[in-house]
Amino acid sequence: MSGSIVEKAIQVRSGSLSAVSLVEQAFDEMASNSEINAFISYDRDKALADARRVDLLIGSGGNTGRLAGIPLAIKDNIDVEGYRTTAGTPSINYVASKSAPIVSRLTSEGAIVIGKANMHELAFGVTSNNAAFGAVRNPADLTRIPGGSSGGTAAAIASGIVLGGLGTDTAGSIRVPAALTGVAGFRPSTSLIDMNGIVPSVPTFDVAGPMATTVGDVAYLFSIMTHQTMPEPRDLRGLRLGLVKDYMVNLSPHVSRAVSDAFAKLEQAGVTLIEVDISPISAASFEVGFSAGFYEMKNAMAACLAQKQPNTTLQDMVDKIASKDVKNTYVNSVLGDDAPSETTYREAIARIDGIRQIYLRLFEEFGLDALIFPTAPLEAPPIEGSDEAVFLNGEYVPILPVFMRNVAATGVYGAPGISIPLSASERDHLPVGLELDGRPEADLDLLSIAKAVEAALLSA
């Protein structure tokens, strides 16, 4: 499936394209790309029935909404009415009685859920190598990871099964897979999204967001999710972007070439790049993030199970975790001796406001419109052997810090961040992502900048 969500929805509403044909195409593409393993569950009959209702409503002159007939993939930690939610783990398996509010906002505008996307188990990981439901494969190279934890949604979009979908992002789980598969992925400001109906990871930092082939489509989905006006592209002349120098070190040659080329194109378009150092608050964010995160993972998951699946205890769930990396985290850092105490947790939470104030002062001090940096320092590594470590510039290093390094702090800031795909060259066929981060709650401003940046990179 190719084209834009905006254009396809217009065609469906005009009657020149049927919703049924779009849904049939999505399932044909799913069958053709079955080796990608992008979905945990799907329901062709239900999706086609929903599509027929859209077509009948259009035929009778009714209002179908701004997403009429658009097939979407929804990450399997987000409730969709009538679908099972698993969060990618064996012991969670309940049928949602109603959709999460963010899903309802999309389906009320005519969008059609075709299935629940595969993911890194319990949304804790950067590979989407799911030992319970099978690894998701990167459409750019089936031997490589798509990134995580929203890898299934990203892969479904990158392979053309759907044009858009939803993921969740606690510490990079939308933006990393977007970068590694060559799609656009947006982490909204934490405060803007209703997280009811979503299996939690770390509630203080969790947020759900849209993924699509282009920034324009991401912005369109976000505007519908939040009942806000679709942003127009910003004039790049005079735009000031903070180039985060501590995120530019130890990049793979491929990523370094891609982002350097992008920076040159943006400067030609009138953007001013100002080198900034955010290492003090970035380091502090990691300290806060892990202390707060491991503490909240235990309590939030226990509360979720009590509500959604009361016969399953937290220990029952942990005992059945299939992926070794996730199980080790829960056994040691969430429930075990390494778990943070309540005192440590409260001290971490108390530091967040100070970190966010320093982040905002950085924008004021340098007159910045946004920060800019490579989403990930490394392109997608092979699936084989990537569960724990990867090769980066000749050194075998732990994988989690590599792919969290540039993106995890954004969640602590509570700020919006978007990964924009960079065109792959013949020499470097694997996708690379360029990230922009903005001020908290200034999401539309960031999307306006991102639309202009994407256009400049494509036209240069």
Short mmCIF file of C-alpha atoms in Angstrom, two decimals:
data_model
loop_
_atom_site.label_atom_id
_atom_site.label_comp_id
_atom_site.label_asym_id
_atom_site.label_seq_id
_atom_site.Cartn_x
_atom_site.Cartn_y
_atom_site.Cartn_z
CA MET A 1 0.00 0.00 0.00
CA SER A 2 1.38 3.38 -0.97
CA GLY A 3 0.21 6.97 -0.84
CA SER A 4 -0.82 9.18 2.05
CA ILE A 5 -3.48 8.72 4.70
CA VAL A 6 -4.86 12.16 3.96
CA GLU A 7 -5.22 11.44 0.23
CA LYS A 8 -6.68 7.95 0.67
CA ALA A 9 -9.29 9.18 3.13
CA ILE A 10 -10.34 11.93 0.71
CA GLN A 11 -10.70 9.35 -2.06
CA VAL A 12 -12.82 7.08 0.13
CA ARG A 13 -15.06 9.94 1.20
CA SER A 14 -15.53 11.00 -2.42
CA GLY A 15 -16.52 7.46 -3.45
CA SER A 16 -13.62 7.08 -5.90
CA LEU A 17 -12.01 4.45 -3.64
CA SER A 18 -13.82 1.93 -1.45
CA ALA A 19 -12.95 1.19 2.15
CA VAL A 20 -13.40 -2.51 1.40
CA SER A 21 -10.72 -2.38 -1.30
CA LEU A 22 -8.28 -0.71 1.10
CA VAL A 23 -8.85 -3.33 3.78
CA GLU A 24 -8.56 -6.16 1.26
CA GLN A 25 -5.30 -4.67 0.03
CA ALA A 26 -3.99 -4.47 3.59
CA PHE A 27 -4.67 -8.17 4.18
CA ASP A 28 -3.17 -9.09 0.81
CA GLU A 29 -0.02 -7.20 1.78
CA MET A 30 -0.04 -8.89 5.18
CA ALA A 31 -0.11 -12.29 3.49
CA SER A 32 2.66 -11.29 1.07
CA ASN A 33 4.80 -10.05 3.95
CA SER A 34 4.00 -12.76 6.47
CA GLU A 35 7.70 -13.40 7.12
CA ILE A 36 7.92 -9.96 8.74
CA ASN A 37 5.70 -11.24 11.57
CA ALA A 38 4.26 -7.78 12.19
CA PHE A 39 1.04 -8.91 13.87
CA ILE A 40 0.13 -10.96 16.91
CA SER A 41 -3.56 -11.10 15.98
CA TYR A 42 -5.85 -9.83 13.25
CA ASP A 43 -9.48 -10.13 12.22
CA ARG A 44 -10.18 -9.95 8.48
CA ASP A 45 -13.92 -10.53 8.83
CA LYS A 46 -14.37 -7.78 11.42
CA ALA A 47 -12.23 -5.31 9.45
CA LEU A 48 -14.17 -6.00 6.23
CA ALA A 49 -17.48 -5.60 8.07
CA ASP A 50 -16.29 -2.24 9.40
CA ALA A 51 -15.21 -1.26 5.87
CA ARG A 52 -18.60 -2.18 4.41
CA ARG A 53 -20.28 0.06 6.98
CA VAL A 54 -18.05 2.95 5.90
CA ASP A 55 -18.89 2.38 2.22
CA LEU A 56 -22.62 2.11 2.96
CA LEU A 57 -22.54 5.32 4.96
CA ILE A 58 -20.78 7.13 2.12
CA GLY A 59 -23.26 5.73 -0.38
CA SER A 60 -26.15 7.11 1.67
CA GLY A 61 -24.57 10.54 1.98
CA GLY A 62 -23.50 10.17 5.61
CA ASN A 63 -20.43 11.64 7.32
CA THR A 64 -17.76 8.98 7.74
CA GLY A 65 -15.06 11.12 9.32
CA ARG A 66 -11.56 12.23 8.41
CA LEU A 67 -10.06 8.72 8.40
CA ALA A 68 -12.74 7.03 6.32
CA GLY A 69 -11.65 3.48 5.50
CA ILE A 70 -8.00 3.88 6.54
CA PRO A 71 -6.54 0.57 7.82
CA LEU A 72 -4.39 0.93 10.95
CA ALA A 73 -2.10 -1.33 13.00
CA ILE A 74 -2.39 -0.97 16.79
CA LYS A 75 0.40 -2.09 19.11
CA ASP A 76 -0.75 -5.03 21.21
CA ASN A 77 -0.48 -3.25 24.55
CA ILE A 78 -3.32 -0.90 23.49
CA ASP A 79 -6.91 -2.09 23.95
CA VAL A 80 -9.12 -2.44 20.87
CA GLU A 81 -12.71 -3.50 21.48
CA GLY A 82 -13.23 -7.16 20.57
CA TYR A 83 -9.51 -7.89 20.19
CA ARG A 84 -7.29 -9.73 22.63
CA THR A 85 -4.60 -7.68 24.38
CA THR A 86 -1.41 -9.57 25.18
CA ALA A 87 1.30 -6.90 25.60
CA GLY A 88 3.43 -9.47 23.80
CA THR A 89 3.67 -11.80 26.80
CA PRO A 90 2.16 -15.30 27.39
CA SER A 91 0.26 -14.65 30.61
CA ILE A 92 -1.66 -11.52 29.53
CA ASN A 93 -4.59 -12.52 27.33
CA TYR A 94 -7.88 -10.69 27.76
CA VAL A 95 -10.49 -9.51 25.28
CA ALA A 96 -10.94 -5.75 25.55
CA SER A 97 -14.54 -4.76 26.29
CA LYS A 98 -13.87 -1.29 24.92
CA SER A 99 -11.14 0.49 23.01
CA ALA A 100 -8.58 2.81 24.56
CA PRO A 101 -9.75 6.43 24.12
CA ILE A 102 -7.01 7.19 21.59
CA VAL A 103 -8.19 4.26 19.46
CA SER A 104 -11.82 5.34 19.76
CA ARG A 105 -10.93 8.80 18.51
CA LEU A 106 -9.44 7.30 15.36
CA THR A 107 -12.17 4.74 14.71
CA SER A 108 -14.88 7.35 15.33
CA GLU A 109 -13.41 9.16 12.33
CA GLY A 110 -13.73 6.05 10.15
CA ALA A 111 -10.36 4.35 10.72
CA ILE A 112 -10.38 0.55 10.62
CA VAL A 113 -8.19 -1.57 12.92
CA ILE A 114 -6.92 -4.59 10.97
CA GLY A 115 -4.91 -6.16 13.77
CA LYS A 116 -2.77 -5.94 16.89
CA ALA A 117 0.91 -5.41 16.15
CA ASN A 118 3.74 -7.52 17.49
CA MET A 119 6.12 -5.86 19.95
CA HIS A 120 9.00 -6.36 22.33
CA GLU A 121 7.60 -8.35 25.22
CA LEU A 122 5.94 -6.09 27.83
CA ALA A 123 7.27 -3.08 25.86
CA PHE A 124 10.66 -3.34 27.57
CA GLY A 125 13.34 -3.65 24.92
CA VAL A 126 14.77 -2.20 21.74
CA THR A 127 14.75 -5.15 19.32
CA SER A 128 11.20 -6.61 19.07
CA ASN A 129 12.85 -10.04 19.30
CA ASN A 130 9.79 -11.51 21.01
CA ALA A 131 10.39 -15.04 22.29
CA ALA A 132 6.66 -15.65 22.83
CA PHE A 133 5.28 -14.57 19.44
CA GLY A 134 8.42 -14.60 17.30
CA ALA A 135 10.82 -11.88 16.28
CA VAL A 136 9.59 -9.03 14.10
CA ARG A 137 11.73 -8.62 10.98
CA ASN A 138 12.84 -5.37 9.37
CA PRO A 139 11.28 -4.93 5.89
CA ALA A 140 14.50 -3.27 4.69
CA ASP A 141 16.44 -6.46 5.47
CA LEU A 142 14.64 -9.49 6.87
CA THR A 143 17.73 -10.64 8.75
CA ARG A 144 17.69 -7.47 10.89
CA ILE A 145 15.68 -6.11 13.80
CA PRO A 146 13.08 -3.37 13.28
CA GLY A 147 13.82 -1.86 16.69
CA GLY A 148 11.53 -1.84 19.68
CA SER A 149 9.36 -1.91 21.42
CA SER A 150 6.82 -0.81 18.77
CA GLY A 151 8.55 -2.89 16.11
CA GLY A 152 5.42 -4.54 14.73
CA THR A 153 3.66 -1.26 14.01
CA ALA A 154 6.78 0.15 12.38
CA ALA A 155 7.30 -2.97 10.25
CA ALA A 156 3.66 -3.05 9.18
CA ILE A 157 3.97 0.52 7.91
CA ALA A 158 7.41 0.13 6.35
CA SER A 159 6.30 -3.00 4.45
CA GLY A 160 3.19 -1.28 3.07
CA ILE A 161 0.62 -3.39 4.93
CA VAL A 162 -0.83 -0.19 6.40
CA LEU A 163 -0.10 3.51 6.05
CA GLY A 164 -0.22 4.24 9.77
CA GLY A 165 -0.74 2.98 13.28
CA LEU A 166 -0.13 3.47 16.98
CA GLY A 167 2.80 2.64 19.21
CA THR A 168 3.83 3.50 22.74
CA ASP A 169 6.99 5.25 23.88
CA THR A 170 8.47 5.25 27.37
CA ALA A 171 12.15 5.68 26.50
CA GLY A 172 12.26 5.59 22.70
CA SER A 173 9.89 2.76 21.78
CA ILE A 174 8.20 4.67 18.94
CA ARG A 175 11.19 6.61 17.67
CA VAL A 176 13.80 3.83 17.59
CA PRO A 177 11.74 1.44 15.40
CA ALA A 178 10.68 4.37 13.23
CA ALA A 179 14.35 5.20 12.63
CA LEU A 180 15.44 1.62 11.94
CA THR A 181 12.60 0.88 9.50
CA GLY A 182 12.45 4.23 7.69
CA VAL A 183 9.08 5.58 8.84
CA ALA A 184 8.03 8.62 10.85
CA GLY A 185 7.27 8.15 14.54
CA PHE A 186 6.04 10.76 17.02
CA ARG A 187 6.27 10.71 20.80
CA PRO A 188 3.81 13.38 22.02
CA SER A 189 4.27 15.35 25.22
CA THR A 190 3.44 13.00 28.07
CA SER A 191 0.66 15.21 29.42
CA LEU A 192 -1.36 15.34 26.19
CA ILE A 193 -2.45 11.72 25.72
CA ASP A 194 -5.11 9.79 27.63
CA MET A 195 -3.38 6.53 28.58
CA ASN A 196 -6.46 4.67 29.78
CA GLY A 197 -6.87 1.28 28.13
CA ILE A 198 -3.13 0.79 27.64
CA VAL A 199 -1.04 -1.80 29.49
CA PRO A 200 1.41 0.39 31.47
CA SER A 201 5.16 0.26 31.62
CA VAL A 202 6.23 3.39 33.53
CA PRO A 203 3.21 5.72 33.89
CA THR A 204 5.31 8.80 34.64
CA PHE A 205 6.98 8.51 31.24
CA ASP A 206 4.59 6.39 29.13
CA VAL A 207 2.85 7.94 26.14
CA ALA A 208 1.15 6.61 23.02
CA GLY A 209 1.71 8.16 19.63
CA PRO A 210 1.21 7.84 15.89
CA MET A 211 3.49 6.27 13.31
CA ALA A 212 3.15 6.64 9.53
CA THR A 213 5.13 6.85 6.30
CA THR A 214 5.43 10.65 6.45
CA VAL A 215 5.48 13.45 8.99
CA GLY A 216 2.35 14.87 7.38
CA ASP A 217 0.39 11.70 8.07
CA VAL A 218 1.74 11.51 11.62
CA ALA A 219 0.61 15.10 12.19
CA TYR A 220 -2.81 14.27 10.72
CA LEU A 221 -3.29 11.30 13.07
CA PHE A 222 -2.07 13.33 16.05
CA SER A 223 -4.43 16.21 15.29
CA ILE A 224 -7.35 13.75 15.31
CA MET A 225 -6.15 11.97 18.45
CA THR A 226 -5.97 15.27 20.35
CA HIS A 227 -8.74 17.32 18.69
CA GLN A 228 -6.24 19.93 17.57
CA THR A 229 -5.77 21.80 14.30
CA MET A 230 -3.50 20.22 11.70
CA PRO A 231 -0.19 22.20 11.77
CA GLU A 232 1.18 23.93 8.70
CA PRO A 233 4.89 23.66 7.75
CA ARG A 234 7.18 26.22 9.39
CA ASP A 235 9.36 28.58 7.36
CA LEU A 236 12.87 27.20 7.78
CA ARG A 237 14.61 30.51 7.17
CA GLY A 238 15.85 31.77 10.51
CA LEU A 239 14.96 28.54 12.32
CA ARG A 240 17.38 27.76 15.16
CA LEU A 241 18.00 24.11 15.97
CA GLY A 242 20.21 22.91 18.81
CA LEU A 243 22.61 20.27 17.49
CA VAL A 244 23.18 17.99 20.49
CA LYS A 245 26.91 17.35 20.41
CA ASP A 246 26.87 14.58 23.03
CA TYR A 247 24.52 12.59 20.77
CA MET A 248 26.90 12.93 17.81
CA VAL A 249 29.71 10.79 19.26
CA ASN A 250 30.41 7.14 18.40
CA LEU A 251 28.00 7.00 15.46
CA SER A 252 28.28 4.24 12.89
CA PRO A 253 29.81 5.46 9.60
CA HIS A 254 26.44 4.95 7.89
CA VAL A 255 24.51 7.05 10.42
CA SER A 256 27.22 9.70 10.45
CA ARG A 257 27.09 10.10 6.67
CA ALA A 258 23.30 10.26 6.60
CA VAL A 259 22.87 12.89 9.31
CA SER A 260 25.81 15.01 8.12
CA ASP A 261 24.21 15.16 4.68
CA ALA A 262 20.87 16.11 6.27
CA PHE A 263 22.48 18.90 8.32
CA ALA A 264 24.09 20.35 5.19
CA LYS A 265 20.75 20.36 3.35
CA LEU A 266 19.02 22.09 6.25
CA GLU A 267 21.68 24.79 6.46
CA GLN A 268 21.26 25.38 2.72
CA ALA A 269 17.53 25.82 3.37
CA GLY A 270 18.22 28.60 5.91
CA VAL A 271 18.36 26.69 9.19
CA THR A 272 20.92 27.77 11.79
CA LEU A 273 22.46 24.89 13.74
CA ILE A 274 23.78 25.76 17.20
CA GLU A 275 25.89 23.16 18.99
CA VAL A 276 24.61 22.49 22.51
CA ASP A 277 25.71 20.24 25.36
CA ILE A 278 22.92 18.54 27.31
CA SER A 279 25.06 15.83 28.90
CA PRO A 280 24.40 16.93 32.52
CA ILE A 281 20.61 16.65 32.24
CA SER A 282 20.83 13.67 29.93
CA ALA A 283 22.91 11.76 32.49
CA ALA A 284 20.59 12.86 35.30
CA SER A 285 17.60 11.70 33.25
CA PHE A 286 19.02 8.19 32.99
CA GLU A 287 19.56 8.05 36.76
CA VAL A 288 16.02 9.26 37.40
CA GLY A 289 14.50 7.16 34.64
CA PHE A 290 15.79 3.81 35.81
CA SER A 291 15.07 4.47 39.50
CA ALA A 292 11.54 5.67 38.82
CA GLY A 293 11.00 3.17 36.04
CA PHE A 294 11.78 -0.08 37.82
CA TYR A 295 9.73 0.97 40.83
CA GLU A 296 6.69 1.95 38.77
CA MET A 297 6.89 -1.12 36.53
CA LYS A 298 6.09 -3.33 39.53
CA ASN A 299 3.21 -1.30 40.94
CA ALA A 300 1.65 -0.28 37.64
CA MET A 301 1.68 -3.80 36.23
CA ALA A 302 0.25 -5.29 39.43
CA ALA A 303 -2.60 -2.75 39.34
CA CYS A 304 -3.24 -3.42 35.65
CA LEU A 305 -3.47 -7.18 36.22
CA ALA A 306 -5.81 -6.69 39.18
CA GLN A 307 -8.14 -4.69 36.94
CA LYS A 308 -7.91 -6.55 33.64
CA GLN A 309 -7.02 -10.10 34.65
CA PRO A 310 -7.58 -10.50 38.39
CA ASN A 311 -6.75 -14.22 38.43
CA THR A 312 -3.18 -13.49 37.28
CA THR A 313 -0.70 -12.20 39.86
CA LEU A 314 2.41 -10.22 39.04
CA GLN A 315 4.53 -13.23 39.98
CA ASP A 316 2.44 -15.44 37.68
CA MET A 317 3.15 -13.04 34.83
CA VAL A 318 6.88 -12.85 35.57
CA ASP A 319 7.16 -16.64 35.79
CA LYS A 320 5.83 -16.95 32.21
CA ILE A 321 7.85 -14.16 30.55
CA ALA A 322 9.39 -15.77 27.47
CA SER A 323 12.11 -13.29 26.46
CA LYS A 324 15.28 -13.71 28.47
CA ASP A 325 16.19 -10.01 28.55
CA VAL A 326 12.75 -8.99 29.80
CA LYS A 327 12.60 -11.76 32.38
CA ASN A 328 16.01 -10.83 33.76
CA THR A 329 14.88 -7.22 34.13
CA TYR A 330 11.75 -8.16 36.05
CA VAL A 331 13.42 -10.80 38.20
CA ASN A 332 16.44 -8.67 39.15
CA SER A 333 15.56 -4.98 38.76
CA VAL A 334 11.80 -4.90 39.31
CA LEU A 335 11.18 -7.62 41.91
CA GLY A 336 14.67 -8.65 43.02
CA ASP A 337 17.49 -7.31 45.16
CA ASP A 338 18.33 -4.60 42.63
CA ALA A 339 14.84 -3.10 42.77
CA PRO A 340 14.75 0.54 43.92
CA SER A 341 13.29 1.31 47.34
CA GLU A 342 10.39 3.68 47.86
CA THR A 343 12.84 6.27 49.19
CA THR A 344 14.98 6.00 46.07
CA TYR A 345 11.87 6.28 43.93
CA ARG A 346 10.59 9.40 45.68
CA GLU A 347 14.02 11.03 45.46
CA ALA A 348 14.06 10.31 41.72
CA ILE A 349 10.58 11.74 41.15
CA ALA A 350 11.54 14.87 43.11
CA ARG A 351 14.38 15.55 40.64
CA ILE A 352 12.21 15.54 37.51
CA ASP A 353 10.90 19.09 37.74
CA GLY A 354 14.44 20.47 38.11
CA ILE A 355 15.60 18.54 35.05
CA ARG A 356 12.67 19.85 33.02
CA GLN A 357 13.39 23.44 34.06
CA ILE A 358 17.02 23.12 32.92
CA TYR A 359 15.77 21.67 29.62
CA LEU A 360 13.48 24.66 29.07
CA ARG A 361 16.24 27.14 30.02
CA LEU A 362 18.42 25.61 27.31
CA PHE A 363 15.83 26.66 24.72
CA GLU A 364 15.68 30.17 26.16
CA GLU A 365 19.45 30.60 26.51
CA PHE A 366 20.19 29.70 22.89
CA GLY A 367 16.92 30.94 21.36
CA LEU A 368 16.15 27.42 20.09
CA ASP A 369 13.09 26.23 18.22
CA ALA A 370 13.97 22.54 18.71
CA LEU A 371 16.84 20.12 19.29
CA ILE A 372 18.17 17.97 16.44
CA PHE A 373 20.26 14.78 16.48
CA PRO A 374 20.38 11.23 15.07
CA THR A 375 17.59 9.13 16.55
CA ALA A 376 19.88 6.12 16.94
CA PRO A 377 23.69 5.94 16.67
CA LEU A 378 23.54 2.66 14.73
CA GLU A 379 21.47 1.27 11.87
CA ALA A 380 19.47 -1.94 12.39
CA PRO A 381 21.74 -4.80 13.51
CA PRO A 382 21.14 -8.47 12.64
CA ILE A 383 18.48 -10.32 14.65
CA GLU A 384 20.90 -13.12 15.40
CA GLY A 385 22.91 -12.28 18.49
CA SER A 386 21.22 -8.93 19.13
CA ASP A 387 19.29 -9.81 22.29
CA GLU A 388 22.01 -8.49 24.55
CA ALA A 389 24.77 -6.80 22.54
CA VAL A 390 25.70 -5.34 19.14
CA PHE A 391 28.82 -4.32 17.24
CA LEU A 392 29.33 -0.57 17.07
CA ASN A 393 32.53 0.68 15.47
CA GLY A 394 34.32 -2.60 16.07
CA GLU A 395 33.32 -2.97 19.71
CA TYR A 396 30.77 -5.43 21.12
CA VAL A 397 28.57 -3.33 23.42
CA PRO A 398 25.27 -3.83 25.33
CA ILE A 399 22.36 -3.12 23.00
CA LEU A 400 19.95 -1.37 25.38
CA PRO A 401 22.23 1.62 26.16
CA VAL A 402 23.12 2.00 22.47
CA PHE A 403 19.56 2.49 21.28
CA MET A 404 18.32 4.32 24.38
CA ARG A 405 21.25 6.75 24.49
CA ASN A 406 19.82 9.54 22.35
CA VAL A 407 16.10 9.11 23.03
CA ALA A 408 15.42 8.01 26.61
CA ALA A 409 15.81 11.43 28.24
CA THR A 410 12.99 12.90 26.15
CA GLY A 411 10.49 10.99 28.29
CA VAL A 412 11.95 12.40 31.50
CA TYR A 413 11.66 15.91 30.05
CA GLY A 414 8.01 15.13 29.23
CA ALA A 415 8.77 16.59 25.82
CA PRO A 416 7.61 15.72 22.32
CA GLY A 417 10.05 14.03 19.95
CA ILE A 418 9.76 12.90 16.35
CA SER A 419 11.96 10.64 14.23
CA ILE A 420 12.03 11.66 10.56
CA PRO A 421 13.21 9.08 8.00
CA LEU A 422 16.30 9.90 5.97
CA SER A 423 16.56 8.58 2.42
CA ALA A 424 18.90 5.63 2.16
CA SER A 425 21.66 5.77 -0.44
CA GLU A 426 22.62 2.91 -2.74
CA ARG A 427 25.72 2.43 -0.63
CA ASP A 428 23.84 2.52 2.68
CA HIS A 429 20.52 0.77 2.09
CA LEU A 430 19.42 0.60 5.73
CA PRO A 431 17.20 3.42 7.03
CA VAL A 432 18.37 6.15 9.41
CA GLY A 433 16.26 8.47 11.55
CA LEU A 434 16.76 12.15 12.32
CA GLU A 435 15.16 13.30 15.57
CA LEU A 436 13.70 16.64 16.56
CA ASP A 437 12.74 17.31 20.19
CA GLY A 438 10.66 20.29 21.29
CA ARG A 439 9.30 22.04 24.34
CA PRO A 440 6.79 20.14 26.48
CA GLU A 441 3.22 20.70 25.29
CA ALA A 442 4.43 22.57 22.18
CA ASP A 443 3.67 19.53 20.03
CA LEU A 444 2.08 21.39 17.15
CA ASP A 445 5.11 23.69 16.91
CA LEU A 446 7.41 20.68 16.70
CA LEU A 447 5.26 18.99 14.06
CA SER A 448 5.21 22.22 12.05
CA ILE A 449 9.01 22.27 12.10
CA ALA A 450 9.23 18.56 11.30
CA LYS A 451 6.98 18.92 8.24
CA ALA A 452 9.23 21.68 6.90
CA VAL A 453 12.41 19.72 7.67
CA GLU A 454 11.06 16.62 5.90
CA ALA A 455 10.11 18.69 2.84
CA ALA A 456 13.54 20.32 2.71
CA LEU A 457 15.34 16.98 2.92
CA LEU A 458 13.19 15.45 0.19
CA SER A 459 13.54 18.40 -2.20
CA ALA A 460 17.27 19.02 -1.76
#
